[in-house]
Coordinates of C-alpha atoms in Angstrom, one line a residue:
M1 CA 141.1 121.1 114.3
S2 CA 137.2 120.3 114.3
G3 CA 134.5 120.6 111.7
P4 CA 131.2 122.2 112.1
T5 CA 129.8 119.1 113.8
G6 CA 132.6 118.9 116.3
R7 CA 134.2 115.8 114.4
P8 CA 137.9 115.9 113.9
L9 CA 138.7 116.9 110.3
G10 CA 141.9 115.0 109.7
R11 CA 142.0 113.3 106.4
R12 CA 138.4 112.4 106.4
T13 CA 135.3 112.4 104.1
F14 CA 131.9 113.4 105.3
V15 CA 128.4 114.6 104.5
L16 CA 127.0 117.6 106.4
G17 CA 123.5 118.7 106.5
S18 CA 121.9 122.0 107.5
A19 CA 118.5 122.8 109.2
A20 CA 115.4 121.5 107.5
A21 CA 114.4 125.2 106.8
A22 CA 117.3 125.4 104.2
G23 CA 115.1 123.3 102.2
T24 CA 112.8 126.1 101.4
A25 CA 113.5 127.1 97.9
A26 CA 114.3 130.8 98.3
L27 CA 116.8 132.7 96.3
T28 CA 117.1 135.4 98.8
G29 CA 119.6 136.3 101.5
P30 CA 123.1 137.7 101.9
L31 CA 126.0 136.6 99.6
A32 CA 129.5 137.0 101.0
A33 CA 131.3 139.8 99.3
T34 CA 133.5 138.9 96.4
A35 CA 137.1 140.0 96.1
S36 CA 138.6 141.4 93.0
A37 CA 141.8 139.9 91.6
A38 CA 144.1 140.9 88.7
S39 CA 144.1 137.3 87.3
F40 CA 140.2 137.1 87.1
G41 CA 139.2 136.3 83.4
W42 CA 139.1 133.7 80.7
S43 CA 141.1 132.5 77.8
D44 CA 140.7 129.9 75.0
D45 CA 143.3 127.2 74.6
G46 CA 142.0 125.7 71.6
S47 CA 139.9 122.9 73.0
D48 CA 138.6 124.4 76.2
Y49 CA 137.6 127.7 77.8
V50 CA 139.9 128.3 80.7
V51 CA 138.3 130.2 83.6
D52 CA 140.6 131.8 86.2
T53 CA 138.4 132.9 89.3
G54 CA 141.1 135.2 90.5
A55 CA 141.2 133.3 93.8
S56 CA 142.7 129.8 94.0
L57 CA 140.6 128.0 91.4
V58 CA 141.1 127.6 87.6
F59 CA 138.6 125.4 85.6
K60 CA 138.2 124.4 82.1
V61 CA 135.0 123.7 80.0
S62 CA 135.2 121.9 76.8
K63 CA 134.3 123.9 73.7
T64 CA 133.1 120.6 72.1
N65 CA 130.7 119.1 74.5
G66 CA 130.4 121.3 77.6
D67 CA 132.2 118.9 79.9
L68 CA 134.1 120.2 82.9
T69 CA 137.6 118.9 81.9
S70 CA 139.8 120.5 84.6
L71 CA 139.4 121.7 88.3
V72 CA 142.5 123.0 89.7
Y73 CA 142.6 124.3 93.2
K74 CA 145.9 125.8 94.6
G75 CA 147.8 123.9 91.9
T76 CA 146.3 120.6 92.4
E77 CA 144.1 118.9 89.7
Y78 CA 140.9 117.4 91.4
Q79 CA 138.9 116.7 88.2
G80 CA 138.8 113.3 86.6
Y81 CA 138.7 109.6 87.2
G82 CA 138.9 106.6 84.9
G83 CA 139.3 109.1 81.9
K84 CA 136.2 110.8 82.4
N85 CA 135.1 114.4 82.8
S86 CA 132.5 115.9 85.0
H87 CA 129.3 116.5 83.2
V88 CA 125.5 116.5 82.8
E89 CA 124.4 112.9 82.8
S90 CA 127.2 110.8 81.2
G91 CA 128.2 113.6 78.8
L92 CA 125.9 115.5 76.4
G93 CA 127.8 115.0 73.1
T94 CA 128.6 117.8 70.5
S95 CA 127.1 121.0 71.8
T96 CA 127.2 124.7 71.2
V97 CA 129.4 126.2 73.8
T98 CA 129.8 130.0 74.2
I99 CA 131.5 132.1 76.9
A100 CA 130.8 135.8 78.0
Q101 CA 132.1 138.1 80.7
S102 CA 129.9 140.7 82.4
G103 CA 131.9 142.7 85.0
T104 CA 132.9 140.3 87.7
T105 CA 130.9 137.3 86.3
I106 CA 132.0 134.9 83.7
L107 CA 129.2 132.7 82.1
V108 CA 129.7 129.6 79.9
S109 CA 126.6 128.6 78.2
V110 CA 126.2 125.0 76.7
A111 CA 123.3 124.1 74.3
Y112 CA 122.4 120.6 73.4
G113 CA 119.2 120.3 71.6
T114 CA 116.5 121.7 73.9
L115 CA 118.8 121.3 77.0
K116 CA 120.8 124.3 78.3
H117 CA 123.6 124.1 80.9
Y118 CA 125.6 126.9 82.4
Y119 CA 128.7 127.4 84.4
A120 CA 129.4 130.8 86.2
A121 CA 132.4 132.1 88.0
R122 CA 132.5 135.2 90.3
S123 CA 135.7 137.1 90.7
G124 CA 137.6 136.2 93.9
E125 CA 135.6 133.1 94.7
N126 CA 136.5 129.5 94.7
N127 CA 133.1 128.5 93.4
V128 CA 131.6 127.2 90.2
Y129 CA 127.8 128.0 89.8
L130 CA 125.8 125.6 87.7
W131 CA 122.3 125.6 86.2
T132 CA 120.7 123.0 84.1
N133 CA 117.5 123.6 82.1
K134 CA 116.1 120.4 80.8
A135 CA 113.0 121.7 78.9
D136 CA 111.5 118.3 77.8
S137 CA 112.1 114.5 77.5
S138 CA 113.9 114.8 74.3
V139 CA 117.2 114.8 76.1
T140 CA 118.2 112.2 78.9
A141 CA 119.7 114.4 81.6
T142 CA 118.9 113.6 85.2
R143 CA 122.2 114.5 87.1
Y144 CA 125.4 116.4 87.2
I145 CA 128.3 114.4 88.4
V146 CA 131.5 115.9 89.6
R147 CA 134.3 113.3 89.0
V148 CA 137.1 113.5 91.3
K149 CA 140.6 111.9 90.9
A150 CA 141.4 108.9 93.0
G151 CA 143.5 109.1 96.2
L152 CA 142.7 112.6 97.1
F153 CA 140.1 112.0 99.7
L154 CA 139.6 108.9 102.0
N155 CA 136.5 106.9 101.8
D156 CA 135.5 106.1 105.3
E157 CA 131.8 107.0 105.6
P158 CA 129.3 104.2 106.1
D159 CA 127.0 105.5 103.2
S160 CA 129.7 106.2 100.8
Y161 CA 129.6 103.8 97.8
T162 CA 132.5 101.5 97.4
Y163 CA 133.0 98.9 94.7
A164 CA 133.3 95.7 96.6
P165 CA 134.2 92.1 95.6
T166 CA 130.8 90.5 95.6
V167 CA 127.9 91.7 93.6
I168 CA 124.5 90.9 95.3
E169 CA 121.9 92.7 93.3
S170 CA 121.5 94.2 89.9
A171 CA 125.1 94.8 89.4
D172 CA 125.0 98.0 91.7
V173 CA 124.7 96.6 95.1
F174 CA 127.8 95.0 96.6
E175 CA 129.0 93.1 99.6
K176 CA 132.3 93.6 101.3
S177 CA 134.5 90.8 102.7
D178 CA 133.1 91.7 106.2
G179 CA 129.5 91.3 105.2
Q180 CA 128.7 95.0 105.0
T181 CA 126.9 96.3 101.9
R182 CA 127.5 99.3 99.8
A183 CA 125.5 101.0 96.9
K184 CA 125.4 104.3 95.2
H185 CA 121.8 104.3 96.2
Y186 CA 122.4 104.5 99.8
S187 CA 122.3 108.3 100.5
K188 CA 121.1 108.0 104.1
L189 CA 119.9 111.6 104.1
R190 CA 116.7 113.0 103.0
V191 CA 116.8 116.1 100.7
M192 CA 115.7 118.3 103.5
D193 CA 118.6 117.0 105.8
Y194 CA 121.6 118.3 103.9
S195 CA 122.6 121.4 102.1
Y196 CA 125.9 120.1 100.8
I197 CA 127.8 116.9 100.4
G198 CA 131.6 116.2 99.7
W199 CA 134.9 115.4 101.2
T200 CA 137.6 117.1 103.1
T201 CA 141.3 116.3 104.1
G202 CA 141.3 118.9 106.8
S203 CA 143.2 121.4 104.6
V204 CA 141.1 121.1 101.4
G205 CA 137.4 120.5 101.0
L206 CA 135.6 119.8 97.9
W207 CA 131.7 120.2 98.0
I208 CA 128.5 120.3 95.9
V209 CA 126.1 122.7 97.5
R210 CA 122.7 121.5 96.4
S211 CA 120.1 123.6 94.5
N212 CA 116.7 124.5 95.9
H213 CA 115.3 121.3 94.0
E214 CA 112.3 123.2 92.9
K215 CA 112.5 121.4 89.6
A216 CA 113.3 117.9 91.2
S217 CA 110.7 115.3 92.3
G218 CA 109.8 113.4 95.4
G219 CA 109.4 116.2 97.9
P220 CA 111.4 117.1 101.1
F221 CA 111.7 113.5 102.4
Y222 CA 113.1 111.9 99.2
R223 CA 116.5 110.2 99.2
S224 CA 118.6 110.4 96.1
L225 CA 122.2 109.6 94.9
L226 CA 124.7 111.7 96.7
R227 CA 128.2 110.4 96.1
H228 CA 130.5 107.5 95.6
Q229 CA 134.0 106.3 95.6
S230 CA 135.9 103.5 94.0
A231 CA 139.6 102.6 93.2
D232 CA 139.3 104.9 90.1
G233 CA 138.0 108.0 92.0
G234 CA 135.0 109.6 93.5
G235 CA 131.7 111.3 92.3
L236 CA 129.6 114.0 93.8
Y237 CA 126.0 114.3 92.5
E238 CA 123.4 116.9 92.0
I239 CA 120.4 114.8 90.9
L240 CA 117.9 116.6 88.6
Y241 CA 115.5 113.6 88.7
Y242 CA 116.0 110.1 90.2
G243 CA 113.6 107.3 89.3
E244 CA 114.3 104.8 92.1
N245 CA 111.1 104.7 94.4
Q246 CA 110.0 108.0 92.8
T247 CA 106.4 109.0 93.7
E248 CA 106.2 111.9 91.1
S249 CA 106.5 112.6 87.6
E250 CA 109.7 114.4 86.2
R251 CA 109.5 118.1 86.2
Y252 CA 111.1 120.2 83.6
G253 CA 112.6 123.6 83.7
L254 CA 115.7 125.4 85.2
Q255 CA 117.4 123.7 88.1
G256 CA 119.9 125.5 90.0
P257 CA 122.2 127.2 90.9
Y258 CA 124.0 124.4 92.5
V259 CA 127.6 125.1 93.4
I260 CA 130.9 123.2 93.2
A261 CA 132.8 124.9 96.1
L262 CA 136.5 124.5 97.1
T263 CA 137.6 125.4 100.5
D264 CA 140.5 125.2 103.0
G265 CA 139.1 122.1 104.5
G266 CA 135.9 123.6 106.2
A267 CA 132.4 123.5 105.2
P268 CA 131.3 125.7 102.3
S269 CA 130.0 129.2 103.2
S270 CA 126.4 129.2 104.5
S271 CA 125.7 131.9 102.1
L272 CA 125.7 129.4 99.4
Y273 CA 123.1 127.2 100.9
P274 CA 119.7 126.8 99.4
G275 CA 117.3 129.3 101.1
T276 CA 120.1 131.7 101.7
L277 CA 121.8 132.2 98.4
T278 CA 121.4 135.5 96.6
T279 CA 122.0 135.5 92.8
S280 CA 120.9 139.0 91.8
W281 CA 124.2 139.1 90.0
A282 CA 122.8 136.4 87.6
D283 CA 119.5 138.3 86.9
S284 CA 120.8 139.8 83.6
L285 CA 122.9 137.0 82.3
G286 CA 120.3 135.7 80.1
I287 CA 119.9 132.2 81.6
S288 CA 117.1 130.2 80.0
G289 CA 114.4 129.8 82.4
Y290 CA 115.8 132.1 85.1
V291 CA 113.3 133.8 87.3
A292 CA 114.7 136.5 89.5
A293 CA 113.6 137.0 93.3
G294 CA 111.2 139.8 92.1
G295 CA 109.4 137.3 90.0
R296 CA 108.7 135.0 92.9
G297 CA 106.4 134.9 95.9
R298 CA 106.1 133.7 99.4
V299 CA 103.6 131.6 101.4
A300 CA 103.4 132.3 105.2
G301 CA 101.1 130.6 107.7
V302 CA 100.1 132.0 111.0
G303 CA 100.2 128.7 112.6
I304 CA 98.9 125.0 112.5
S305 CA 96.5 123.8 115.3
G306 CA 95.7 120.2 116.1
R307 CA 99.2 119.1 116.0
D308 CA 101.0 116.5 118.1
T309 CA 103.8 118.5 119.5
A310 CA 106.0 115.3 119.9
Y311 CA 106.6 115.5 116.1
A312 CA 108.1 117.9 113.7
Y313 CA 105.7 119.3 111.0
T314 CA 106.7 120.3 107.6
V315 CA 104.7 122.2 105.0
G316 CA 105.2 121.3 101.3
L317 CA 104.0 123.0 98.3
A318 CA 103.7 121.1 94.9
N319 CA 102.3 121.3 91.4
P320 CA 103.4 119.7 88.2
A321 CA 106.0 122.5 87.6
A322 CA 107.6 123.0 91.0
Q323 CA 108.1 121.9 94.6
Y324 CA 109.0 123.6 97.9
W325 CA 108.9 123.0 101.5
G326 CA 109.5 124.6 104.8
S327 CA 109.5 123.6 108.5
A328 CA 106.7 124.6 110.8
R329 CA 107.8 126.2 114.1
S330 CA 107.6 123.8 117.1
S331 CA 105.9 126.2 119.4
D332 CA 102.9 127.2 117.3
G333 CA 103.2 125.8 113.7
W334 CA 104.1 129.2 112.0
F335 CA 105.8 128.7 108.7
S336 CA 107.3 130.6 105.6
V337 CA 108.1 129.3 102.2
A338 CA 109.9 131.8 100.1
G339 CA 111.2 132.0 96.6
V340 CA 108.2 130.3 95.1
L341 CA 107.4 130.4 91.4
P342 CA 103.8 132.0 90.7
G343 CA 101.1 129.4 90.3
T344 CA 98.6 127.3 92.2
Y345 CA 99.9 124.6 94.6
T346 CA 98.7 121.8 96.6
L347 CA 99.7 122.5 100.3
T348 CA 100.4 119.4 102.4
V349 CA 101.0 119.5 106.1
F350 CA 103.2 116.5 107.2
K351 CA 103.4 115.2 110.7
G352 CA 106.8 113.6 110.4
E353 CA 106.4 112.3 107.0
L354 CA 102.7 111.5 107.2
A355 CA 100.3 113.8 105.4
V356 CA 97.6 115.0 107.8
Y357 CA 96.2 118.1 105.8
T358 CA 95.9 119.1 102.3
G359 CA 94.7 122.2 100.7
S360 CA 95.4 124.6 97.9
V361 CA 97.2 128.0 97.8
S362 CA 98.0 130.5 95.0
V363 CA 101.2 132.4 94.8
S364 CA 101.8 135.6 92.9
A365 CA 105.1 137.3 91.9
G366 CA 106.4 139.9 94.4
A367 CA 103.6 139.0 96.9
T368 CA 103.2 137.1 100.1
T369 CA 100.1 134.8 100.4
T370 CA 99.3 134.8 104.1
L371 CA 97.3 132.0 105.5
N372 CA 95.3 131.9 108.7
T373 CA 95.9 129.2 111.2
I374 CA 95.5 125.7 109.6
A375 CA 93.4 123.3 111.6
V376 CA 94.4 119.6 111.3
P377 CA 91.2 117.6 111.9
S378 CA 91.7 115.1 114.6
S379 CA 90.3 112.3 112.3
N380 CA 93.2 113.0 109.8
D381 CA 95.9 111.8 112.2
P382 CA 95.5 108.1 112.7
G383 CA 97.5 108.3 115.9
N384 CA 94.5 110.0 117.6
A385 CA 92.2 107.0 117.3
S386 CA 91.7 105.2 120.5
A387 CA 93.4 101.7 120.2
I388 CA 93.4 98.5 122.2
W389 CA 97.0 98.1 121.2
R390 CA 99.3 99.8 118.8
I391 CA 102.8 98.9 117.4
N392 CA 104.9 102.1 116.5
N393 CA 103.6 105.5 116.0
W394 CA 101.8 106.9 113.1
D395 CA 104.4 109.3 111.5
G396 CA 104.7 108.0 107.9
T397 CA 108.0 106.2 108.5
P398 CA 109.1 102.7 109.8
G399 CA 111.4 104.4 112.3
G400 CA 111.6 102.6 115.6
F401 CA 110.9 99.2 114.0
K402 CA 113.7 96.5 113.9
N403 CA 116.5 97.4 111.3
A404 CA 114.8 100.7 110.3
D405 CA 117.7 103.0 111.0
L406 CA 120.0 100.7 109.0
M407 CA 117.9 100.4 105.9
T408 CA 118.6 103.9 104.5
Y409 CA 122.3 102.9 104.0
A410 CA 122.5 99.1 103.7
H411 CA 121.0 96.2 101.9
P412 CA 118.6 94.1 104.0
S413 CA 121.1 91.2 103.8
D414 CA 123.8 93.2 105.6
V415 CA 125.7 91.5 108.3
R416 CA 124.6 94.4 110.7
A417 CA 120.8 93.7 110.3
A418 CA 119.1 91.8 113.1
S419 CA 117.1 88.7 112.1
W420 CA 114.1 89.6 109.9
T421 CA 112.0 86.9 111.5
G422 CA 110.6 86.6 115.1
N423 CA 107.3 87.0 116.8
V424 CA 106.0 89.9 118.7
V425 CA 104.1 90.0 121.9
I426 CA 101.8 92.9 122.9
G427 CA 102.6 94.2 126.4
S428 CA 106.4 93.0 126.3
G429 CA 107.5 96.6 126.0
T430 CA 109.5 95.4 122.9
E431 CA 106.6 95.4 120.3
T432 CA 108.0 98.0 118.1
S433 CA 111.8 97.2 118.3
A434 CA 111.0 93.5 117.8
F435 CA 108.8 94.1 114.7
P436 CA 110.7 94.2 111.4
C437 CA 110.6 97.5 109.6
Y438 CA 110.0 95.5 106.2
L439 CA 108.0 92.3 105.4
W440 CA 108.8 90.3 102.2
K441 CA 106.8 87.4 100.8
D442 CA 110.1 85.2 100.6
V443 CA 111.8 86.3 103.7
N444 CA 109.5 86.9 106.7
S445 CA 105.9 86.7 105.6
G446 CA 103.6 85.2 108.4
I447 CA 105.1 87.1 111.3
V448 CA 102.9 86.5 114.4
V449 CA 101.6 89.2 116.9
Y450 CA 100.4 87.7 120.1
F451 CA 97.9 89.7 122.2
R452 CA 95.1 89.3 124.8
L453 CA 91.6 90.7 125.0
T454 CA 89.3 91.4 127.9
A455 CA 86.0 89.7 127.7
A456 CA 84.2 92.9 126.7
Q457 CA 86.8 93.5 123.8
A458 CA 86.5 89.7 122.7
A459 CA 82.7 90.2 122.4
A460 CA 82.9 92.9 119.8
A461 CA 84.1 93.4 116.2
H462 CA 87.2 95.5 115.7
T463 CA 89.0 97.3 113.1
L464 CA 92.7 96.3 112.5
R465 CA 94.9 98.9 110.6
I466 CA 98.3 98.5 109.0
G467 CA 100.0 101.6 107.6
V468 CA 102.6 101.1 105.0
T469 CA 105.1 103.7 103.6
T470 CA 105.9 101.9 100.3
A471 CA 105.8 98.6 98.5
Y472 CA 107.8 96.6 96.0
A473 CA 106.1 94.3 93.4
N474 CA 102.6 95.1 94.8
G475 CA 103.3 93.6 98.1
R476 CA 100.5 94.2 100.6
P477 CA 99.5 92.7 103.9
Q478 CA 96.8 89.9 104.2
V479 CA 96.1 88.9 107.8
V480 CA 94.9 85.7 109.6
V481 CA 93.4 85.7 113.1
N482 CA 93.5 82.8 115.5
D483 CA 94.0 80.7 112.3
T484 CA 90.3 80.7 111.8
W485 CA 89.5 84.2 110.1
T486 CA 91.4 85.3 107.0
S487 CA 91.0 88.7 105.4
A488 CA 90.4 89.1 101.6
V489 CA 93.4 90.0 99.7
P490 CA 93.4 93.9 99.5
S491 CA 93.9 95.7 96.2
P492 CA 97.4 97.2 95.8
P493 CA 97.7 101.0 96.4
T494 CA 99.6 103.0 93.9
Q495 CA 103.3 102.7 94.6
P496 CA 106.5 103.2 92.6
S497 CA 107.4 100.4 90.3
T498 CA 111.0 100.4 90.8
R499 CA 113.2 98.8 93.5
S500 CA 112.7 100.5 97.0
L501 CA 113.3 98.3 100.0
T502 CA 116.8 97.2 98.9
V503 CA 118.2 100.5 97.6
G504 CA 117.8 102.6 100.8
S505 CA 114.2 103.9 100.5
Y506 CA 111.1 103.3 102.4
R507 CA 109.5 106.5 101.1
G508 CA 106.7 105.8 98.7
N509 CA 103.0 106.6 99.0
N510 CA 101.7 106.2 102.6
Y511 CA 98.6 104.1 102.7
T512 CA 96.4 102.6 105.4
F513 CA 94.9 99.1 105.0
T514 CA 91.9 98.3 107.2
Y515 CA 90.4 95.0 108.0
S516 CA 87.0 94.5 109.8
V517 CA 87.5 91.6 112.1
P518 CA 84.3 90.0 113.4
A519 CA 83.8 89.1 117.1
S520 CA 83.6 85.5 116.2
A521 CA 87.4 85.6 115.3
W522 CA 88.5 86.4 118.9
L523 CA 89.2 83.9 121.6
T524 CA 86.7 84.1 124.5
D525 CA 89.5 82.8 127.0
T526 CA 90.8 86.1 128.4
S527 CA 94.1 84.4 129.6
A528 CA 94.9 83.1 126.2
Y529 CA 96.8 84.9 123.6
N530 CA 95.1 85.8 120.4
T531 CA 97.3 85.4 117.3
L532 CA 97.5 87.9 114.3
K533 CA 99.6 86.5 111.4
I534 CA 100.6 89.0 108.8
Y535 CA 101.4 87.7 105.4
V536 CA 102.7 89.4 102.2
A537 CA 100.3 88.9 99.3
S538 CA 101.4 89.4 95.7
G539 CA 102.1 87.4 92.6
S540 CA 105.0 89.6 91.5
G541 CA 108.4 89.8 92.6
T542 CA 111.1 87.2 92.4
T543 CA 112.9 85.7 95.3
S544 CA 114.5 86.6 98.8
Y545 CA 114.7 90.4 99.2
L546 CA 113.4 91.0 95.7
S547 CA 110.3 89.1 96.4
A548 CA 107.1 91.3 96.9
G549 CA 107.4 93.4 100.1
T550 CA 106.3 96.4 102.0
A551 CA 107.6 99.0 104.5
I552 CA 105.4 99.4 107.7
D553 CA 104.5 102.5 109.4
A554 CA 102.2 101.3 112.3
I555 CA 99.9 98.6 113.2
D556 CA 97.0 98.9 115.7
L557 CA 93.7 97.2 116.8
L558 CA 91.1 100.0 117.4
A559 CA 88.8 99.9 120.5

């Protein structure tokens, strides 16, 4: 038997993503028809509300604090490890918990101060629908975690968190005996890359289908916690706000629905995915902050001109209250972002992950805002500039550089990482693959790039550009040319203040450093190699991979 990606199911655990278009935060589309069942209903056992979906799923919610205390599918209990329940954050504490049935829907409502949380069941479905409304900062609530009993699913994925014998960083990054590293931070996937996460044995699947993330932060390319496993059991996450390498302030309001889905081993129904899920049945349930499809709008673009067709383009919408995104069609750049709350948004066009256009767009309830073709100015894409030489492509990521692929799911010290040192020769054909994706003050600062110039090129001043995607501890590049000309130490751009390079994230604020190198710095011997040494400047950070550092997008010397 095979899963949707063609991988054998067996007794395995895996993460599956959907098309990037599923990231568009729409609450429209077909929902699979529900079946009616005589057992559908709820009861009160004294300590919990017991909800029978009338299918194969029965779950319990604590009347005291709103924890999910039981999740029984086909007679097997899946909830719980280490004596812990499934819950918002690490548990809300004493709350007001109520339950109501409306036709084929049961809604459990949890109130804890200004925070409201909801569980819903539909007759005949093996799903639990969840919403969380964090109204302000008075309550710490940044996640929902489904805690799964140990031994029910294997833990054989490279990005799945495993407690290992050796702690190598901050009590949350571990090294196994074989030198491979694991951490709960290593999600591997960007938000736009997946619609659901979970595990399967081949005969039972347990999943969280993510919400549209309209009240999350970080945009479509952000990486967040997804899951972990240990000897005590496993956890599946829906993150409402994640602080590591975060570029945006926390948004408040209703997040959801996100769905706990039980299956017979296969993927959850695509009708539950963000962008296709219809929740008209929830319109009249009284969920705090809920906005039905009729109260939302859409943004549609005729196309995007000035694109580099070698890259995928994404259109993002963001304001302090919400965020959305959609993929631009490869043929002409047409895009559509639906399910958008009314308001005025900054519209950003991304080439890969590099912003190449920004504008403003207003959205009204029940209406479509149609935009004429967006023209990306040639000067907005640094890849259009004529260069004497260039290392890597300008796309807002370190992809293609040495160790770049590994860094989203491993620590830089991982045994699988190639050496972080080594020099680079322009014209060798290995310029990009030999250049490390990250530079640290205490690890590989001072890497050398060798290059030749013609007599005409050596007779002129040139601009050197270094693009970065994030930085740790204000790490930024300072350059030395031929050991005779040294640039000033540039001011640090705004970047997240948390860990980044060691917790699986290169995505911060893209920034381009420019250096005006005078003609006097170049060698006049055209057969000799000029040298460019790139150092990491900063007085912050500590040692090794927690010394000041930065992630590189591209480097070039302009003609």
